[in-house]
Amino acid sequence: MDKIPLFLLEGLSPEVAQQYWQQAVTAPRSYEKGEVIYDSRTAQPSLAVVLSGTVRVLHGRVVMNTLRSGDVFGAAALFGGDRTYESLVMAHTPCQVAFIPQETVCGWMAAEPCVAINYVRFLSDRIRFLNRRLATLTAGQTDGKLWHFLLAQQQDGVVHLSGGMVELAKRLDMGRSSLYRSLEALAESGRIRRQGKDIYILKEDE
């Protein structure tokens, strides 16, 4: 393996990175397709690295991510007083996974500060990814919520927003960025036209 596929070890000297990598993969576990790897009952305070095959992360019935060799999961299980793990991780194909215990990660961080920086950077990236994923999954619901509100409020095909977008966002319990995206989506679909504080309903069929 030419490049060690573990983000925590980026920036370390090749010798130290190789040493830590050998610690991480000493006892990988194998899983068959469909086998549960992590859930609320089996999650341990460890970081998991996919060594081969593919793994899927689900929240309910929604596939949040598909992981392949070099990808990791379980970061949320580290350093938490509450050991609840919200996602379900399953083997999508036969796979091998290495588990790095929290104690090992702590030792790396104490010895090499850049390991801690890599960990914080990874969590920040995950937050941004999940925010984008959530926005994608809920976009249709948000558009529908706004659309039904406008239909209920319209008079002769017009909705007058006396309080502007701030008040509308509060009434719908939506963020302003989500509101603007939904308004744009409805306008692009030809359902509405905005003019100042007035929204014109162009067609009422969905």
PDB file of C-alpha atoms in Angstrom:
ATOM      1  CA  MET A   1       0.000   0.000   0.000  1.00  0.00           C
ATOM      2  CA  ASP A   2       1.831   3.099  -1.246  1.00  0.00           C
ATOM      3  CA  LYS A   3      -0.237   5.688   0.599  1.00  0.00           C
ATOM      4  CA  ILE A   4      -1.687   5.092   4.038  1.00  0.00           C
ATOM      5  CA  PRO A   5      -5.432   5.797   3.641  1.00  0.00           C
ATOM      6  CA  LEU A   6      -6.087   7.316   7.058  1.00  0.00           C
ATOM      7  CA  PHE A   7      -6.708  11.035   7.461  1.00  0.00           C
ATOM      8  CA  LEU A   8      -5.467  11.076  11.070  1.00  0.00           C
ATOM      9  CA  LEU A   9      -1.929  10.274   9.928  1.00  0.00           C
ATOM     10  CA  GLU A  10      -1.602  13.048   7.351  1.00  0.00           C
ATOM     11  CA  GLY A  11       1.393  15.288   8.028  1.00  0.00           C
ATOM     12  CA  LEU A  12       3.295  12.698  10.071  1.00  0.00           C
ATOM     13  CA  SER A  13       6.717  11.476   9.084  1.00  0.00           C
ATOM     14  CA  PRO A  14       6.543   8.334   6.914  1.00  0.00           C
ATOM     15  CA  GLU A  15       8.116   6.267   9.688  1.00  0.00           C
ATOM     16  CA  VAL A  16       5.645   7.356  12.379  1.00  0.00           C
ATOM     17  CA  ALA A  17       2.673   7.113  10.001  1.00  0.00           C
ATOM     18  CA  GLN A  18       3.655   3.554   9.083  1.00  0.00           C
ATOM     19  CA  GLN A  19       4.064   2.618  12.751  1.00  0.00           C
ATOM     20  CA  TYR A  20       0.628   3.975  13.668  1.00  0.00           C
ATOM     21  CA  TRP A  21      -0.972   2.358  10.624  1.00  0.00           C
ATOM     22  CA  GLN A  22       0.384  -1.033  11.636  1.00  0.00           C
ATOM     23  CA  GLN A  23      -1.148  -0.523  15.093  1.00  0.00           C
ATOM     24  CA  ALA A  24      -4.500   0.306  13.482  1.00  0.00           C
ATOM     25  CA  VAL A  25      -4.797  -2.739  11.239  1.00  0.00           C
ATOM     26  CA  THR A  26      -3.403  -5.521  13.411  1.00  0.00           C
ATOM     27  CA  ALA A  27      -6.777  -7.263  13.889  1.00  0.00           C
ATOM     28  CA  PRO A  28      -9.295  -6.343  11.135  1.00  0.00           C
ATOM     29  CA  ARG A  29     -12.776  -7.874  11.186  1.00  0.00           C
ATOM     30  CA  SER A  30     -14.583  -9.384   8.211  1.00  0.00           C
ATOM     31  CA  TYR A  31     -18.290  -8.899   7.442  1.00  0.00           C
ATOM     32  CA  GLU A  32     -20.633 -10.485   4.950  1.00  0.00           C
ATOM     33  CA  LYS A  33     -23.053  -8.522   2.755  1.00  0.00           C
ATOM     34  CA  GLY A  34     -25.995  -7.241   4.817  1.00  0.00           C
ATOM     35  CA  GLU A  35     -24.295  -7.794   8.164  1.00  0.00           C
ATOM     36  CA  VAL A  36     -24.642  -5.025  10.751  1.00  0.00           C
ATOM     37  CA  ILE A  37     -21.310  -3.458  11.685  1.00  0.00           C
ATOM     38  CA  TYR A  38     -22.422  -0.592  13.932  1.00  0.00           C
ATOM     39  CA  ASP A  39     -25.739   0.356  15.463  1.00  0.00           C
ATOM     40  CA  SER A  40     -27.035   1.853  18.715  1.00  0.00           C
ATOM     41  CA  ARG A  41     -26.343  -1.418  20.561  1.00  0.00           C
ATOM     42  CA  THR A  42     -22.968  -2.449  19.166  1.00  0.00           C
ATOM     43  CA  ALA A  43     -21.114   0.850  18.691  1.00  0.00           C
ATOM     44  CA  GLN A  44     -17.843   1.088  20.603  1.00  0.00           C
ATOM     45  CA  PRO A  45     -15.641   4.135  21.332  1.00  0.00           C
ATOM     46  CA  SER A  46     -13.425   3.489  18.333  1.00  0.00           C
ATOM     47  CA  LEU A  47     -12.741   4.842  14.869  1.00  0.00           C
ATOM     48  CA  ALA A  48     -13.472   2.345  12.086  1.00  0.00           C
ATOM     49  CA  VAL A  49     -11.524   2.231   8.805  1.00  0.00           C
ATOM     50  CA  VAL A  50     -12.856   0.392   5.757  1.00  0.00           C
ATOM     51  CA  LEU A  51      -9.995  -1.715   4.397  1.00  0.00           C
ATOM     52  CA  SER A  52     -11.858  -3.441   1.557  1.00  0.00           C
ATOM     53  CA  GLY A  53     -15.365  -3.736   0.137  1.00  0.00           C
ATOM     54  CA  THR A  54     -18.146  -1.175   0.570  1.00  0.00           C
ATOM     55  CA  VAL A  55     -20.129  -0.100   3.608  1.00  0.00           C
ATOM     56  CA  ARG A  56     -23.353   1.899   3.831  1.00  0.00           C
ATOM     57  CA  VAL A  57     -24.360   4.366   6.538  1.00  0.00           C
ATOM     58  CA  LEU A  58     -28.120   4.664   7.036  1.00  0.00           C
ATOM     59  CA  HIS A  59     -30.304   6.898   9.158  1.00  0.00           C
ATOM     60  CA  GLY A  60     -33.663   5.199   9.318  1.00  0.00           C
ATOM     61  CA  ARG A  61     -34.253   4.021   5.761  1.00  0.00           C
ATOM     62  CA  VAL A  62     -32.227   6.811   4.193  1.00  0.00           C
ATOM     63  CA  VAL A  63     -28.762   5.974   2.838  1.00  0.00           C
ATOM     64  CA  MET A  64     -26.584   8.819   4.098  1.00  0.00           C
ATOM     65  CA  ASN A  65     -23.290   7.656   2.634  1.00  0.00           C
ATOM     66  CA  THR A  66     -21.492   4.781   0.893  1.00  0.00           C
ATOM     67  CA  LEU A  67     -17.976   4.140   2.179  1.00  0.00           C
ATOM     68  CA  ARG A  68     -15.109   2.411   0.395  1.00  0.00           C
ATOM     69  CA  SER A  69     -11.518   1.461   1.108  1.00  0.00           C
ATOM     70  CA  GLY A  70      -9.830   4.199   3.137  1.00  0.00           C
ATOM     71  CA  ASP A  71     -13.092   5.794   4.330  1.00  0.00           C
ATOM     72  CA  VAL A  72     -13.906   5.909   8.030  1.00  0.00           C
ATOM     73  CA  PHE A  73     -16.941   5.910  10.319  1.00  0.00           C
ATOM     74  CA  GLY A  74     -17.565   5.994  14.045  1.00  0.00           C
ATOM     75  CA  ALA A  75     -15.958   9.380  14.726  1.00  0.00           C
ATOM     76  CA  ALA A  76     -19.122  10.374  16.596  1.00  0.00           C
ATOM     77  CA  ALA A  77     -18.596   7.429  18.950  1.00  0.00           C
ATOM     78  CA  LEU A  78     -15.303   8.874  20.194  1.00  0.00           C
ATOM     79  CA  PHE A  79     -15.032  11.151  23.233  1.00  0.00           C
ATOM     80  CA  GLY A  80     -18.778  11.183  23.924  1.00  0.00           C
ATOM     81  CA  GLY A  81     -20.239  10.797  27.390  1.00  0.00           C
ATOM     82  CA  ASP A  82     -23.417   9.558  25.705  1.00  0.00           C
ATOM     83  CA  ARG A  83     -22.521   6.351  23.863  1.00  0.00           C
ATOM     84  CA  THR A  84     -25.656   6.463  21.701  1.00  0.00           C
ATOM     85  CA  TYR A  85     -24.836   5.979  17.999  1.00  0.00           C
ATOM     86  CA  GLU A  86     -27.622   7.288  15.795  1.00  0.00           C
ATOM     87  CA  SER A  87     -26.704   5.677  12.477  1.00  0.00           C
ATOM     88  CA  LEU A  88     -26.836   2.112  11.233  1.00  0.00           C
ATOM     89  CA  VAL A  89     -23.712   0.892   9.445  1.00  0.00           C
ATOM     90  CA  MET A  90     -24.049  -2.226   7.289  1.00  0.00           C
ATOM     91  CA  ALA A  91     -21.822  -4.170   4.936  1.00  0.00           C
ATOM     92  CA  HIS A  92     -22.998  -3.405   1.391  1.00  0.00           C
ATOM     93  CA  THR A  93     -20.570  -6.006   0.032  1.00  0.00           C
ATOM     94  CA  PRO A  94     -18.238  -8.427   1.816  1.00  0.00           C
ATOM     95  CA  CYS A  95     -15.756  -6.149   3.553  1.00  0.00           C
ATOM     96  CA  GLN A  96     -12.963  -5.814   6.073  1.00  0.00           C
ATOM     97  CA  VAL A  97     -12.943  -3.126   8.755  1.00  0.00           C
ATOM     98  CA  ALA A  98     -10.231  -2.122  11.239  1.00  0.00           C
ATOM     99  CA  PHE A  99     -11.271  -0.597  14.576  1.00  0.00           C
ATOM    100  CA  ILE A 100      -8.943   1.894  16.288  1.00  0.00           C
ATOM    101  CA  PRO A 101      -9.805   2.185  20.010  1.00  0.00           C
ATOM    102  CA  GLN A 102     -10.260   5.596  21.607  1.00  0.00           C
ATOM    103  CA  GLU A 103      -7.228   4.944  23.842  1.00  0.00           C
ATOM    104  CA  THR A 104      -5.032   4.486  20.771  1.00  0.00           C
ATOM    105  CA  VAL A 105      -6.318   7.674  19.142  1.00  0.00           C
ATOM    106  CA  CYS A 106      -5.707   9.584  22.399  1.00  0.00           C
ATOM    107  CA  GLY A 107      -2.152   8.274  22.505  1.00  0.00           C
ATOM    108  CA  TRP A 108      -1.514   9.404  18.949  1.00  0.00           C
ATOM    109  CA  MET A 109      -2.923  12.861  19.705  1.00  0.00           C
ATOM    110  CA  ALA A 110      -0.739  13.244  22.797  1.00  0.00           C
ATOM    111  CA  ALA A 111       2.383  12.237  20.904  1.00  0.00           C
ATOM    112  CA  GLU A 112       1.618  14.031  17.629  1.00  0.00           C
ATOM    113  CA  PRO A 113      -0.546  17.209  17.880  1.00  0.00           C
ATOM    114  CA  CYS A 114      -1.251  17.193  14.131  1.00  0.00           C
ATOM    115  CA  VAL A 115      -3.349  14.028  14.702  1.00  0.00           C
ATOM    116  CA  ALA A 116      -5.743  16.109  16.828  1.00  0.00           C
ATOM    117  CA  ILE A 117      -5.849  18.840  14.171  1.00  0.00           C
ATOM    118  CA  ASN A 118      -6.636  16.228  11.506  1.00  0.00           C
ATOM    119  CA  TYR A 119      -9.461  14.896  13.680  1.00  0.00           C
ATOM    120  CA  VAL A 120     -11.036  18.346  14.172  1.00  0.00           C
ATOM    121  CA  ARG A 121     -10.725  19.065  10.439  1.00  0.00           C
ATOM    122  CA  PHE A 122     -12.446  15.761   9.643  1.00  0.00           C
ATOM    123  CA  LEU A 123     -15.358  16.514  12.009  1.00  0.00           C
ATOM    124  CA  SER A 124     -15.781  19.976  10.462  1.00  0.00           C
ATOM    125  CA  ASP A 125     -15.911  18.459   6.983  1.00  0.00           C
ATOM    126  CA  ARG A 126     -18.481  15.893   8.173  1.00  0.00           C
ATOM    127  CA  ILE A 127     -20.710  18.601   9.608  1.00  0.00           C
ATOM    128  CA  ARG A 128     -20.662  20.455   6.293  1.00  0.00           C
ATOM    129  CA  PHE A 129     -21.370  17.236   4.381  1.00  0.00           C
ATOM    130  CA  LEU A 130     -24.307  16.319   6.624  1.00  0.00           C
ATOM    131  CA  ASN A 131     -25.753  19.828   6.400  1.00  0.00           C
ATOM    132  CA  ARG A 132     -25.662  19.637   2.605  1.00  0.00           C
ATOM    133  CA  ARG A 133     -27.156  16.127   2.677  1.00  0.00           C
ATOM    134  CA  LEU A 134     -29.929  17.212   5.020  1.00  0.00           C
ATOM    135  CA  ALA A 135     -30.738  20.221   2.859  1.00  0.00           C
ATOM    136  CA  THR A 136     -31.019  17.940  -0.173  1.00  0.00           C
ATOM    137  CA  LEU A 137     -33.251  15.417   1.612  1.00  0.00           C
ATOM    138  CA  THR A 138     -35.607  18.024   3.049  1.00  0.00           C
ATOM    139  CA  ALA A 139     -35.768  20.368   0.064  1.00  0.00           C
ATOM    140  CA  GLY A 140     -38.934  18.790  -1.313  1.00  0.00           C
ATOM    141  CA  GLN A 141     -40.644  18.920   2.078  1.00  0.00           C
ATOM    142  CA  THR A 142     -39.719  22.582   2.486  1.00  0.00           C
ATOM    143  CA  ASP A 143     -40.997  23.500  -0.961  1.00  0.00           C
ATOM    144  CA  GLY A 144     -44.269  21.698  -0.273  1.00  0.00           C
ATOM    145  CA  LYS A 145     -44.696  23.405   3.090  1.00  0.00           C
ATOM    146  CA  LEU A 146     -44.251  26.856   1.532  1.00  0.00           C
ATOM    147  CA  TRP A 147     -46.481  26.029  -1.441  1.00  0.00           C
ATOM    148  CA  HIS A 148     -49.417  24.886   0.700  1.00  0.00           C
ATOM    149  CA  PHE A 149     -49.035  27.962   2.904  1.00  0.00           C
ATOM    150  CA  LEU A 150     -49.178  30.273  -0.115  1.00  0.00           C
ATOM    151  CA  LEU A 151     -52.261  28.509  -1.488  1.00  0.00           C
ATOM    152  CA  ALA A 152     -54.001  28.879   1.859  1.00  0.00           C
ATOM    153  CA  GLN A 153     -53.099  32.580   2.203  1.00  0.00           C
ATOM    154  CA  GLN A 154     -53.675  33.776  -1.355  1.00  0.00           C
ATOM    155  CA  GLN A 155     -56.519  36.123  -2.189  1.00  0.00           C
ATOM    156  CA  ASP A 156     -57.404  36.362  -5.855  1.00  0.00           C
ATOM    157  CA  GLY A 157     -54.086  34.760  -6.677  1.00  0.00           C
ATOM    158  CA  VAL A 158     -51.930  37.110  -4.611  1.00  0.00           C
ATOM    159  CA  VAL A 159     -50.195  36.715  -1.239  1.00  0.00           C
ATOM    160  CA  HIS A 160     -49.092  40.001   0.332  1.00  0.00           C
ATOM    161  CA  LEU A 161     -46.204  39.649   2.783  1.00  0.00           C
ATOM    162  CA  SER A 162     -46.631  42.627   5.061  1.00  0.00           C
ATOM    163  CA  GLY A 163     -43.770  41.520   7.292  1.00  0.00           C
ATOM    164  CA  GLY A 164     -41.487  40.469   4.470  1.00  0.00           C
ATOM    165  CA  MET A 165     -39.293  37.396   4.370  1.00  0.00           C
ATOM    166  CA  VAL A 166     -38.265  37.561   8.037  1.00  0.00           C
ATOM    167  CA  GLU A 167     -41.849  37.187   9.236  1.00  0.00           C
ATOM    168  CA  LEU A 168     -42.624  34.504   6.623  1.00  0.00           C
ATOM    169  CA  ALA A 169     -39.619  32.440   7.718  1.00  0.00           C
ATOM    170  CA  LYS A 170     -40.767  32.647  11.343  1.00  0.00           C
ATOM    171  CA  ARG A 171     -44.335  31.668  10.495  1.00  0.00           C
ATOM    172  CA  LEU A 172     -43.144  28.629   8.583  1.00  0.00           C
ATOM    173  CA  ASP A 173     -40.410  27.802  11.133  1.00  0.00           C
ATOM    174  CA  MET A 174     -37.840  27.800   8.336  1.00  0.00           C
ATOM    175  CA  GLY A 175     -34.393  29.287   7.940  1.00  0.00           C
ATOM    176  CA  ARG A 176     -34.227  32.266   5.589  1.00  0.00           C
ATOM    177  CA  SER A 177     -31.784  30.504   3.266  1.00  0.00           C
ATOM    178  CA  SER A 178     -34.183  27.528   2.995  1.00  0.00           C
ATOM    179  CA  LEU A 179     -37.072  29.909   2.366  1.00  0.00           C
ATOM    180  CA  TYR A 180     -35.263  31.689  -0.463  1.00  0.00           C
ATOM    181  CA  ARG A 181     -34.298  28.359  -2.048  1.00  0.00           C
ATOM    182  CA  SER A 182     -37.923  27.202  -1.934  1.00  0.00           C
ATOM    183  CA  LEU A 183     -39.197  30.466  -3.397  1.00  0.00           C
ATOM    184  CA  GLU A 184     -36.676  30.173  -6.202  1.00  0.00           C
ATOM    185  CA  ALA A 185     -37.671  26.556  -6.856  1.00  0.00           C
ATOM    186  CA  LEU A 186     -41.373  27.453  -7.016  1.00  0.00           C
ATOM    187  CA  ALA A 187     -40.624  30.357  -9.339  1.00  0.00           C
ATOM    188  CA  GLU A 188     -38.522  28.179 -11.634  1.00  0.00           C
ATOM    189  CA  SER A 189     -41.333  25.608 -11.785  1.00  0.00           C
ATOM    190  CA  GLY A 190     -43.714  28.332 -12.973  1.00  0.00           C
ATOM    191  CA  ARG A 191     -45.996  28.244  -9.932  1.00  0.00           C
ATOM    192  CA  ILE A 192     -45.282  31.716  -8.546  1.00  0.00           C
ATOM    193  CA  ARG A 193     -43.902  35.119  -9.440  1.00  0.00           C
ATOM    194  CA  ARG A 194     -42.443  37.482  -6.841  1.00  0.00           C
ATOM    195  CA  GLN A 195     -42.769  41.261  -7.023  1.00  0.00           C
ATOM    196  CA  GLY A 196     -41.667  43.135  -3.935  1.00  0.00           C
ATOM    197  CA  LYS A 197     -43.723  41.899  -0.990  1.00  0.00           C
ATOM    198  CA  ASP A 198     -46.315  40.292  -3.262  1.00  0.00           C
ATOM    199  CA  ILE A 199     -46.249  36.704  -4.463  1.00  0.00           C
ATOM    200  CA  TYR A 200     -48.480  35.874  -7.406  1.00  0.00           C
ATOM    201  CA  ILE A 201     -49.843  32.355  -7.757  1.00  0.00           C
ATOM    202  CA  LEU A 202     -49.554  31.492 -11.447  1.00  0.00           C
ATOM    203  CA  LYS A 203     -51.011  28.003 -11.287  1.00  0.00           C
ATOM    204  CA  GLU A 204     -52.532  25.973  -8.503  1.00  0.00           C
ATOM    205  CA  ASP A 205     -51.946  22.478  -9.799  1.00  0.00           C
ATOM    206  CA  GLU A 206     -49.029  20.572  -8.256  1.00  0.00           C
TER     207      GLU A 206
END
